[in-house]
Coordinates of C-alpha atoms and ligand atoms in Angstrom, one line a residue:
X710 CA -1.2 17.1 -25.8
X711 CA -2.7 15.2 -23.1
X712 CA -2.2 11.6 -24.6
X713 CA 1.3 10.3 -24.1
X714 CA 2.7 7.7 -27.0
X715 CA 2.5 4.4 -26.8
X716 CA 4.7 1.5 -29.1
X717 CA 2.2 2.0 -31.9
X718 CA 2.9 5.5 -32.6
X719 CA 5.1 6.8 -35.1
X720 CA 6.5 9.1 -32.3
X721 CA 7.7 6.6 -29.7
X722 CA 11.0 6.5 -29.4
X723 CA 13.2 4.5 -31.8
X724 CA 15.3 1.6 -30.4
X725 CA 18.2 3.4 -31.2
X726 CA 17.0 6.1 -29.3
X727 CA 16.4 3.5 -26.6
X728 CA 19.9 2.2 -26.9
X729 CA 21.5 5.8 -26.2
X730 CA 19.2 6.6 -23.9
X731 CA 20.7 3.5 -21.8
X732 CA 24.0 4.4 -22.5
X733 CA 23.5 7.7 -20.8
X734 CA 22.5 6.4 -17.7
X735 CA 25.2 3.9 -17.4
X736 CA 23.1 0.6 -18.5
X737 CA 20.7 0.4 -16.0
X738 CA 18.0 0.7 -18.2
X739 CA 15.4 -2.4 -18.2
X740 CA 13.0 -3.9 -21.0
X741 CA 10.6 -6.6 -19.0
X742 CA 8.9 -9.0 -20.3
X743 CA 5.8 -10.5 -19.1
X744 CA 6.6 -13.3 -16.5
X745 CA 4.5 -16.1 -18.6
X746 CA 6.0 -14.8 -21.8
X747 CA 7.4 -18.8 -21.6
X748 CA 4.5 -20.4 -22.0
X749 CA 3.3 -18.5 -25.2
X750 CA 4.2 -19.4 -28.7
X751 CA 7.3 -17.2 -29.9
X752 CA 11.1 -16.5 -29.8
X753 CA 10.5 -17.2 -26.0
X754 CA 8.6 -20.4 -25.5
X755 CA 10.3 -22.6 -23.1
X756 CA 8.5 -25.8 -22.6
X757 CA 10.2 -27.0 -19.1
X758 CA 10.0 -23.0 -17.9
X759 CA 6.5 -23.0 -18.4
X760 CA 5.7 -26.3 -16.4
X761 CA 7.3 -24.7 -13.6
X762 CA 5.1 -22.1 -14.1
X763 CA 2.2 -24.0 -14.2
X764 CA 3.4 -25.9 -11.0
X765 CA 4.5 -22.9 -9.1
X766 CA 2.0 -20.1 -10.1
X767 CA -1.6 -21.3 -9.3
X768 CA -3.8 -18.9 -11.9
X769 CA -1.5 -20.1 -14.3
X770 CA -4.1 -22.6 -15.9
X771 CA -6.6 -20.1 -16.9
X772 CA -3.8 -18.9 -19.6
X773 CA -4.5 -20.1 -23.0
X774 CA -1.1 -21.3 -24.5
X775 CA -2.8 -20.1 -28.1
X776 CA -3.0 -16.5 -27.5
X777 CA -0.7 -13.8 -27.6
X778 CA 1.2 -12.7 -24.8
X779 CA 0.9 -9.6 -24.7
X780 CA 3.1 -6.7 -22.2
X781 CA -1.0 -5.7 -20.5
X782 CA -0.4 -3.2 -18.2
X783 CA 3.0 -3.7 -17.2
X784 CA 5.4 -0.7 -18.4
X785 CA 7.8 -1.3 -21.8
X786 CA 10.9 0.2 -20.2
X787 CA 12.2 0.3 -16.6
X788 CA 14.7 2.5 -15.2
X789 CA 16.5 1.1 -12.7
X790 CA 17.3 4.3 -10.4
X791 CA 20.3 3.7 -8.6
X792 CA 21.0 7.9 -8.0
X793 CA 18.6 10.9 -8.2
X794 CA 20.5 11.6 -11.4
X795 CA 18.6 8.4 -12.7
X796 CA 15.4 9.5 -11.7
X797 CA 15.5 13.0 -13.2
X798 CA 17.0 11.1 -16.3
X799 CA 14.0 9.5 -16.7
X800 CA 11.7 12.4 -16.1
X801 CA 13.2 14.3 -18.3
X802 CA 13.3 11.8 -20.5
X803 CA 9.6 10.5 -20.6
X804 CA 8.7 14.8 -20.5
X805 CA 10.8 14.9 -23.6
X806 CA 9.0 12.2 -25.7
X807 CA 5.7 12.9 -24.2
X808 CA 5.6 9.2 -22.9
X809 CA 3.2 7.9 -20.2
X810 CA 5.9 7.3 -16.9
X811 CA 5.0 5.5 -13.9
X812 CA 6.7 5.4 -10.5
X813 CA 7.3 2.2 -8.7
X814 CA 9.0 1.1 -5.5
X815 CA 8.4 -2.0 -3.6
X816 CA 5.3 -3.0 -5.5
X817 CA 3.2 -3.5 -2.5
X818 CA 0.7 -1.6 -3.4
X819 CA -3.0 -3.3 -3.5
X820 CA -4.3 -2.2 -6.4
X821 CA -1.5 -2.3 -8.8
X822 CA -1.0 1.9 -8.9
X823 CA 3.0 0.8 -9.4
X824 CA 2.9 -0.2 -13.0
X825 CA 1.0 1.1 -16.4
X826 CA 0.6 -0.3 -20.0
X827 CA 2.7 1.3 -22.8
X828 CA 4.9 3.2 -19.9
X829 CA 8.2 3.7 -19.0
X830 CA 8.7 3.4 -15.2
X831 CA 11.1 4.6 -12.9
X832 CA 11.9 2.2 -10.2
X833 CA 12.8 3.4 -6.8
X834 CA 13.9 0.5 -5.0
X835 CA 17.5 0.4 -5.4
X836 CA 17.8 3.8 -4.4
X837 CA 19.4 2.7 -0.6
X838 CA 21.0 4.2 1.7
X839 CA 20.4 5.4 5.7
X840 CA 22.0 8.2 7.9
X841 CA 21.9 8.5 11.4
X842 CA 21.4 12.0 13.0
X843 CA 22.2 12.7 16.9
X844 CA 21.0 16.0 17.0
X845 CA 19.3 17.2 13.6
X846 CA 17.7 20.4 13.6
X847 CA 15.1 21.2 12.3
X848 CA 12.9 24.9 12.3
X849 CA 9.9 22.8 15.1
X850 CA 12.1 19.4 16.3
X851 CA 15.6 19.2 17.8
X852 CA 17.1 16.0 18.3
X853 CA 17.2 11.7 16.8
X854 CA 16.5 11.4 13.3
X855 CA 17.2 9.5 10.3
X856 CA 17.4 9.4 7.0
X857 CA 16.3 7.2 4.1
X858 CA 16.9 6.9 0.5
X859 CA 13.6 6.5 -1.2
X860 CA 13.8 2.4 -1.1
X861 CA 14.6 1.7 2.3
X862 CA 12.1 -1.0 3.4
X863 CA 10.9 -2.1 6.8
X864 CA 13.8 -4.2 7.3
X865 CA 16.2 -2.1 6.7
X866 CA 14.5 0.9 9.0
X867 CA 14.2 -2.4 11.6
X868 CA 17.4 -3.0 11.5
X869 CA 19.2 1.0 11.7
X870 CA 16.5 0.6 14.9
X871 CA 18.7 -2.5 16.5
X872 CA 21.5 -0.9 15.3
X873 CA 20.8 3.1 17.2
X874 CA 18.3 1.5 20.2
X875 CA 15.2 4.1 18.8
X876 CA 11.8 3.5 17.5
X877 CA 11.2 4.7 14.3
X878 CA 7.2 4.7 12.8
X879 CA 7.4 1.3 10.7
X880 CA 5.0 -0.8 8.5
X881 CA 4.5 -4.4 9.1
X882 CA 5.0 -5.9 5.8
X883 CA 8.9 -6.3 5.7
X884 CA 9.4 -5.2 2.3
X885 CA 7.0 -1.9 2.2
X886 CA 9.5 1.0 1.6
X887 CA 9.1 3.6 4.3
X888 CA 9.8 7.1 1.8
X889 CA 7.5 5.1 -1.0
X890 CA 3.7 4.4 -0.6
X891 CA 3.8 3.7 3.2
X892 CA 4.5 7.8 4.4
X893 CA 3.2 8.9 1.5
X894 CA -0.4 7.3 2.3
X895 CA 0.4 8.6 5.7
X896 CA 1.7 4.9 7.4
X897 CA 0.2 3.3 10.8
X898 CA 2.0 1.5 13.0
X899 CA 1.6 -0.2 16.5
X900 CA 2.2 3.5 17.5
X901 CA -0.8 5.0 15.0
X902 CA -2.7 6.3 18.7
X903 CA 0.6 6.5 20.6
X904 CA 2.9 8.6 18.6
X905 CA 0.8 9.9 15.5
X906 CA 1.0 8.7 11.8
X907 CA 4.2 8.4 10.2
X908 CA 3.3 11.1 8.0
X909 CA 3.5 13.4 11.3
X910 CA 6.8 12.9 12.1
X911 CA 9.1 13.7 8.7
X912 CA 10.6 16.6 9.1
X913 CA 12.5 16.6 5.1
X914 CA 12.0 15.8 1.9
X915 CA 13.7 15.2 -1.3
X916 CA 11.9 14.9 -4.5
X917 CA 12.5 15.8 -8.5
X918 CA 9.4 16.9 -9.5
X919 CA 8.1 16.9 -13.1
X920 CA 10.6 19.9 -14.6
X921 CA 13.3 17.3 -13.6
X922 CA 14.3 19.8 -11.0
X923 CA 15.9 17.8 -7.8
X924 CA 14.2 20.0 -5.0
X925 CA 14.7 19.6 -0.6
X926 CA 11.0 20.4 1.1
X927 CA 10.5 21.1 4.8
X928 CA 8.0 23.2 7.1
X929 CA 9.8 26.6 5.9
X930 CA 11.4 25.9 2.0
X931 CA 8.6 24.3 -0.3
X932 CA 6.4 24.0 2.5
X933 CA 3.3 23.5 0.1
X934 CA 5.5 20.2 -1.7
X935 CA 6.3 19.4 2.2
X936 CA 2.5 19.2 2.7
X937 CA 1.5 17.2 -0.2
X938 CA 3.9 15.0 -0.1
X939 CA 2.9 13.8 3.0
X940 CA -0.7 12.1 3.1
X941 CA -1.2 12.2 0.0
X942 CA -1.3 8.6 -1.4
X943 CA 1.8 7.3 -3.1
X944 CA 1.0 7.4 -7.2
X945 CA -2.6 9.1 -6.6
X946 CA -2.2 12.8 -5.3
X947 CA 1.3 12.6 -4.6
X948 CA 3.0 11.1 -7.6
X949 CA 1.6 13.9 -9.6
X950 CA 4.0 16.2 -7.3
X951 CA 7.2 14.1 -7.7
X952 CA 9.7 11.3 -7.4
X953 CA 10.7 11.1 -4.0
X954 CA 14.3 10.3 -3.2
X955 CA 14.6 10.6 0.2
X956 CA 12.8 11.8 3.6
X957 CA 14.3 12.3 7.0
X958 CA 12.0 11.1 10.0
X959 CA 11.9 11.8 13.8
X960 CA 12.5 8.8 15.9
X961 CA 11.4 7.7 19.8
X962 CA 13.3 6.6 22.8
X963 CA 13.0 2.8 22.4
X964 CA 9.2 1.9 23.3
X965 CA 8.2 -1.6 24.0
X966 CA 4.6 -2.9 23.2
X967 CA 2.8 -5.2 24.6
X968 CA 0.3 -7.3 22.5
X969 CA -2.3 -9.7 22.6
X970 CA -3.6 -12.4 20.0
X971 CA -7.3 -13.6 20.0
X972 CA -9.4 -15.3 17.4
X973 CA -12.9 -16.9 17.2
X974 CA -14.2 -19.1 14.3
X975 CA -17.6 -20.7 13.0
X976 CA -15.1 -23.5 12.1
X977 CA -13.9 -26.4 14.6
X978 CA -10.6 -26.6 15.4
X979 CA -8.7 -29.5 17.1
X980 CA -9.8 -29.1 20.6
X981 CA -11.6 -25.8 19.8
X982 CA -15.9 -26.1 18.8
X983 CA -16.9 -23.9 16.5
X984 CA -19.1 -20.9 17.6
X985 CA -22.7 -20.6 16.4
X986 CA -23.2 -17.4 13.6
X987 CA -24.9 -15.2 16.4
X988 CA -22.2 -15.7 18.8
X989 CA -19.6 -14.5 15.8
X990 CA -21.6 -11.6 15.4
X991 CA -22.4 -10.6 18.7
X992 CA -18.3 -11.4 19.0
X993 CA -17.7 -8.4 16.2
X994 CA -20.2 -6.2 17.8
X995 CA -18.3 -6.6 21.6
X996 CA -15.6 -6.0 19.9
X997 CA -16.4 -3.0 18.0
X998 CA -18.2 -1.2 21.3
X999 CA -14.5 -1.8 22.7
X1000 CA -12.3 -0.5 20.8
X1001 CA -12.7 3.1 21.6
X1002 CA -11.3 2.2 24.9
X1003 CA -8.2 0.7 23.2
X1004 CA -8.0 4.7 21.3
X1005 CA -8.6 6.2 24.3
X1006 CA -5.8 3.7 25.9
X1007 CA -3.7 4.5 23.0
X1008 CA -3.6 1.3 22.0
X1009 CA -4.0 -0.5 18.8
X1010 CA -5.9 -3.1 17.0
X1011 CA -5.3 -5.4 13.5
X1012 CA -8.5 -7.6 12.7
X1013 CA -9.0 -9.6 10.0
X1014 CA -12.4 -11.3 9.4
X1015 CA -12.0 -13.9 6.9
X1016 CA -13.8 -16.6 4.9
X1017 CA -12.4 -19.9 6.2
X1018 CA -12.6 -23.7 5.3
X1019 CA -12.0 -26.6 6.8
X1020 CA -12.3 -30.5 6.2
X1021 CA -15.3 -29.2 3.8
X1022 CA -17.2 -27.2 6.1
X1023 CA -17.1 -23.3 5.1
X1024 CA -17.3 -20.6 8.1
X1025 CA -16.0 -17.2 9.0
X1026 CA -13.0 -16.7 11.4
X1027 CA -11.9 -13.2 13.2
X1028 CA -8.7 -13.1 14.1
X1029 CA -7.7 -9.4 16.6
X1030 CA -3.8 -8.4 17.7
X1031 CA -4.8 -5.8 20.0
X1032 CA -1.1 -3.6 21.2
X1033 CA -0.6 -1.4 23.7
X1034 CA 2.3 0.8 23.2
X1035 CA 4.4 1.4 26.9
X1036 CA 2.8 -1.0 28.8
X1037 CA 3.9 -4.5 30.5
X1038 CA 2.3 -7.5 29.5
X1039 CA 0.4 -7.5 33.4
X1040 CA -1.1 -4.3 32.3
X1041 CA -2.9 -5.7 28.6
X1042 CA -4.0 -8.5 30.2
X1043 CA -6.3 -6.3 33.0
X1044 CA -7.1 -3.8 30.4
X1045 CA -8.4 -6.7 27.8
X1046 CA -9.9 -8.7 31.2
X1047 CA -13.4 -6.9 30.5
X1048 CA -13.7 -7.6 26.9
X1049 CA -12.6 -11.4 27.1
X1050 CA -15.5 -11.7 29.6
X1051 CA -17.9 -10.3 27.5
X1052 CA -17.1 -12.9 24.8
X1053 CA -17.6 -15.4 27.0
X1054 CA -20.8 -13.9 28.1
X1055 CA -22.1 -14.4 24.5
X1056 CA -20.4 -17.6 24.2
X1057 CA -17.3 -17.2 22.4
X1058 CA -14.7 -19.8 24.4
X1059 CA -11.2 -17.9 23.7
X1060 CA -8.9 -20.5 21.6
X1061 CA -5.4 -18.8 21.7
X1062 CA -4.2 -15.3 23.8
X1063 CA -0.6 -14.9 23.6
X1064 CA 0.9 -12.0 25.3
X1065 CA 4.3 -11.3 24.4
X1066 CA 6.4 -7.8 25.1
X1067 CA 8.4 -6.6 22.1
X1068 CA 11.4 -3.9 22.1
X1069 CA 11.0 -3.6 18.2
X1070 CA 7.2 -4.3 17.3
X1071 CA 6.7 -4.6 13.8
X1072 CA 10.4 -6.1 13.4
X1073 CA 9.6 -8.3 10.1
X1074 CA 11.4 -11.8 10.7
X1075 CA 12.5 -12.4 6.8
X1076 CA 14.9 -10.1 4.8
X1077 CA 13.9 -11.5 1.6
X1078 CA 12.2 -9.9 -1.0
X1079 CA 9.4 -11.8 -1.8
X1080 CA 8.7 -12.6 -5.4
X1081 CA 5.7 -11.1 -5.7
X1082 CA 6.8 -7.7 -4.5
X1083 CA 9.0 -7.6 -7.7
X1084 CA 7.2 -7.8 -10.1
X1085 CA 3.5 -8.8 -9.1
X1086 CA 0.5 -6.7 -7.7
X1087 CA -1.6 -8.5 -5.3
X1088 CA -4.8 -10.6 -7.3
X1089 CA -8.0 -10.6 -6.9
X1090 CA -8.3 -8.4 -4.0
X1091 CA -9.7 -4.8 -4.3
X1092 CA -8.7 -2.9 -1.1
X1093 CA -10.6 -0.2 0.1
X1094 CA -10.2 2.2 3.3
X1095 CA -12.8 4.1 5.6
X1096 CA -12.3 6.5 8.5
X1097 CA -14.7 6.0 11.1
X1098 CA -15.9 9.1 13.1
X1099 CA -15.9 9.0 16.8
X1100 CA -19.4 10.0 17.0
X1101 CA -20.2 6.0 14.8
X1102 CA -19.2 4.0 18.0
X1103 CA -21.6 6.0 20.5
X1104 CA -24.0 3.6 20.6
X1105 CA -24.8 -0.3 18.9
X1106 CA -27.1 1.3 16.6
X1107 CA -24.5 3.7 15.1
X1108 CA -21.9 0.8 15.3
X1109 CA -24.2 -0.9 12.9
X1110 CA -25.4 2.0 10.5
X1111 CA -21.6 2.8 10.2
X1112 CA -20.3 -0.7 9.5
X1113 CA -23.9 -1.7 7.2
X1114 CA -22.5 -2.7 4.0
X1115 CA -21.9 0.4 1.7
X1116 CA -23.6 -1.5 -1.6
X1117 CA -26.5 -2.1 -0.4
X1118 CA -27.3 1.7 -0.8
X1119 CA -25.1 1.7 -4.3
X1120 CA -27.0 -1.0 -5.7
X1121 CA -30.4 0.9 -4.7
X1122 CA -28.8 3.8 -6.7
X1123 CA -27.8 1.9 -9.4
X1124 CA -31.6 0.6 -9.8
X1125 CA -32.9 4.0 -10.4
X1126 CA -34.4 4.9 -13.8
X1127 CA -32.5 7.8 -15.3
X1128 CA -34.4 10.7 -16.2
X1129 CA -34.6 10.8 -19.8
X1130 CA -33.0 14.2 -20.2
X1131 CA -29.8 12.9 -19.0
X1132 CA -29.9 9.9 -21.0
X1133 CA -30.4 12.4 -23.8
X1134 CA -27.2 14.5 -22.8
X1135 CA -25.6 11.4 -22.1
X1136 CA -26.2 9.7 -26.2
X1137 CA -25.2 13.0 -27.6
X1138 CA -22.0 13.8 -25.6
X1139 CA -18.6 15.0 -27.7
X1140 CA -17.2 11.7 -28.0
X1141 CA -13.4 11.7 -26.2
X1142 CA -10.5 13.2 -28.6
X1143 CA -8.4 10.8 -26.7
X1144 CA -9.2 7.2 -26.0
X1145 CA -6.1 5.7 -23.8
X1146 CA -6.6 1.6 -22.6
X1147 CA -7.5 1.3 -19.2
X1148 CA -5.2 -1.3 -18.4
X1149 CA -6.6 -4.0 -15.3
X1150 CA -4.6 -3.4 -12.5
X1151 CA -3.9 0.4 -13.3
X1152 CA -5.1 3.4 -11.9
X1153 CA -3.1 5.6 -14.1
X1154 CA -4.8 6.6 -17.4
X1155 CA -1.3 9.0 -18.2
X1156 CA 1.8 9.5 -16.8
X1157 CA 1.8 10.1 -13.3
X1158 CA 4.8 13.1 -13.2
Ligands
FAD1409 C1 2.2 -7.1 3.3 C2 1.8 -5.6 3.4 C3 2.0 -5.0 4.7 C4 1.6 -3.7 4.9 N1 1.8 -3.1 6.1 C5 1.4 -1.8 6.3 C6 1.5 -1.2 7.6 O1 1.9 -1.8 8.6 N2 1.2 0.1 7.7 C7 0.8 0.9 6.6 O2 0.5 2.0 6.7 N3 0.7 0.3 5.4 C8 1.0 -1.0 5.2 N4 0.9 -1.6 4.0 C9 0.4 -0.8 2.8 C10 1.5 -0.1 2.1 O3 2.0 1.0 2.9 C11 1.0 0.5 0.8 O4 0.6 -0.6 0.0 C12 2.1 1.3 0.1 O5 1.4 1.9 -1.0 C13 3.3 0.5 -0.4 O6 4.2 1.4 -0.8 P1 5.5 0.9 -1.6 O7 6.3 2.2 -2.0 O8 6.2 -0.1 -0.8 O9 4.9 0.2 -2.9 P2 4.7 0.5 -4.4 O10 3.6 -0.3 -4.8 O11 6.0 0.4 -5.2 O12 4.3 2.1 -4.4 C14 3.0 2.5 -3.9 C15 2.6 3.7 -4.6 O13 3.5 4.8 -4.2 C16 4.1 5.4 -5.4 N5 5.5 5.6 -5.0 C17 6.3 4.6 -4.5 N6 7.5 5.2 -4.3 C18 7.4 6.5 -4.7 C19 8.4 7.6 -4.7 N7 9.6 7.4 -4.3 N8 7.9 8.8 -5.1 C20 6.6 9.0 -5.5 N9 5.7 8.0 -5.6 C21 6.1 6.7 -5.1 C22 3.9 4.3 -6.5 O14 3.8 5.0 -7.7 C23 2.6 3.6 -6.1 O15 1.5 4.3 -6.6 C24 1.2 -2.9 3.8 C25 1.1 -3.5 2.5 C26 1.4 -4.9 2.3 C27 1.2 -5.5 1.0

């Protein structure tokens, strides 16, 4: 029972089956096909289509034209949820036929837990539509809210914040939807130390959960749904509780931000030398000891430390936006003062600060969907995230045991003989009754309703 039926088995559903199946739901039923399917031999080959994806797509030259193309871990069907009715069509429908069913919005997410081989997905993102509360009640929060369908993106929430002159918690990436992945893996924002997590502030929401059944959560009706839902990790915990289809969020009196940009580099730039490896590092380290005054200042702080190259020469560059929700730009640049002079105290010249004050941080500048978001999972990139403790930054020697790199204690353990009893256990374990593909890509070894 705990295998789901892929194409190969007998049981999978006929294409006839298929067919009415699509017809039921009004033809928005989708079969993709893999996006190089072009460039392999077959009905599909496309000679001119397939040097534009050579051209355009960069891995493309490590495909070899002579294999078979094959749908990997991308689902076989796609339903294309327009209404909740969809969505529960196609829960019901995968529960029915005992198939694997995946849930996928914007497709952002890092690691690819959007898609699965031999599926069939339900796909969230044309599920649209925003509502504007004055005074929504609910049984702790009186007052501004709104709320989204399940594939309202960053944009869109950007835009209803123009539109209503409120702050609503928002991701940064323009096409991350807001009821999808962002609140369900709890969401941070400029306002993360300000305001809370995103997560803290929905006060509804809808879901069909796995019996097909559509169902509303809050703080007093499902409460336990209501407390899954949020924090749990979009298609880990929480897409074994549901489909979500809508939430309704809190929002804030309009709150500007004021933010900073600084970066250092072992690289020269035009008009900018290069700084030596222990003045990078001792950069990091300043700025590490630092930012529990930006917490305790409420304030917030993206860093990206990154390999760079340049004109052949191969280095490291940090680059920090460091935000301060509430405050002028007069105020950031005192509060940062300090730490800018103890860069330059270990020799790190500062190439570019740009303060600016926003009304709408976050406020993505494109409304296009970006190709990859589609159909795409981001490459060769596994992400990974770690909570630091307060109690890691109270001195330089728990900034360092806390930010040591975590394999070097894996591969230690790794290295260690097993003891031959467990290696015993291990050869004569019951071999698995049910041996799914672990698809690349895929978290999800069965359906994640
Ligand atoms: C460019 C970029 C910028 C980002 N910026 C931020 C940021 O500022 N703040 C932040 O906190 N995070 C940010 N993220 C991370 C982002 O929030 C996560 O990757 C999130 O998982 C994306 O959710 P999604 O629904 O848009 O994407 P998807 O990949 O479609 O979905 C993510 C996961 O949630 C599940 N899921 C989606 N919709 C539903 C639903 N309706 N019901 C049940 N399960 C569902 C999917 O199965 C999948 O496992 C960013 C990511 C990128 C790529």
């Amino acid at each position: 029972e705990e295998c789901r039926y892929t194409p190969e088995d007998d049981e999978w559903p006929s294409d006839a089956e298929w067919a009415f199946f699509n017809e039921t739901l009004g033809g928005v039923l989708l079969k993709p096909q893999p996006l190089a399917i072009s460039c392999y031999a077959g009905p599909s080959y496309d000679t001119a289509r397939c040097a534009s994806l050579q051209t355009n797509w960069r891995s493309m030259a490590q495909h070899n034209p002579n294999s078979v193309c094959t749908q990997g871990g991308f689902p076989v069907y796609v339903v294309n949820a327009m209404t909740v009715r969809h969505v529960q069509m196609a829960v019901n429908f995968a529960r029915n036929k005992n198939l694997r069913l995946v849930i996928k919005n914007s497709g952002h997410n890092y690691n690819g837990n959007n898609i699965g081989g031999n599926a069939l997905s339900v796909w969230v993102y044309n599920l649209k539509g925003l509502t504007y509360y004055d005074n929504y009640q609910a049984s702790d929060y009186t007052g501004r809210a709104v709320a989204l369908a399940g594939g309202t993106t960053a944009t869109e929430v950007n835009a209803a914040s123009r539109t209503y002159s409120m702050t609503i918690l928002n991701a940064g990436g323009p096409d991350v939807t807001i009821p999808g992945g962002y609140f369900q893996g709890a969401g941070h924002s400029t306002y993360a130390n300000f305001y809370g997590l995103a997560a803290d502030h929905v006060l509804q929401i809808s879901a069909v959960t796995a019996d097909g059944i559509f169902v509303v959560a809050d703080a007093r009706a499902n409460s336990d749904l209501f407390w899954a839902f949020r924090g749990g990790g979009g298609g880990t915990l929480t897409g074994n509780f549901g489909v979500l289809t809508s939430i309704v969020v809190r929002t804030f009196p309009v709150t500007p931000v004021a933010s900073s940009s600084i970066s250092w580099s072992t690289i020269s730039q035009p008009g900018t030398p290069g700084v030596s490896n222990e003045s990078f590092w001792a950069g990091i380290r300043e700025y590490l000891s630092f930012s529990t005054s930006l917490c305790d200042n409420k304030g917030f702080g993206y860093n990206f430390l990154r390999h760079t190259s340049s004109s052949g020469a191969n280095g490291l560059t940090f680059t920090s936006s460091l935000s301060l929700p509430n405050r002028t730009a007069a105020e950031l640049r005192a509060f940062i003062r300090s730490f800018l002079e103890r860069l330059n105290d270990v020799r790190i010249p500062i190439s570019t600060t740009a303060m600016l004050t926003l009304d709408f941080p976050n406020m993505p500048s494109s409304p296009q969907i970006s190709r990859r978001a589609l159909g795409d999972t981001v490459g060769n990139t596994l992400i990974a995230s770690r909570l630091f403790q307060r109690s890691n930054y109270a001195s330089a020697s728990s900034i360092r045991a806390a930010h040591r790199n975590p394999f070097h204690r894996q591969r230690r353990r790794l290295r260690r003989p097993r003891p031959s009893h467990e290696s015993h256990a291990r050869q004569h374990r019951k071999p698995r009754q049910c041996n799914h593909t672990r698809f690349p890509n895929s978290n999800h070894a069965y359906a994640s309703v």
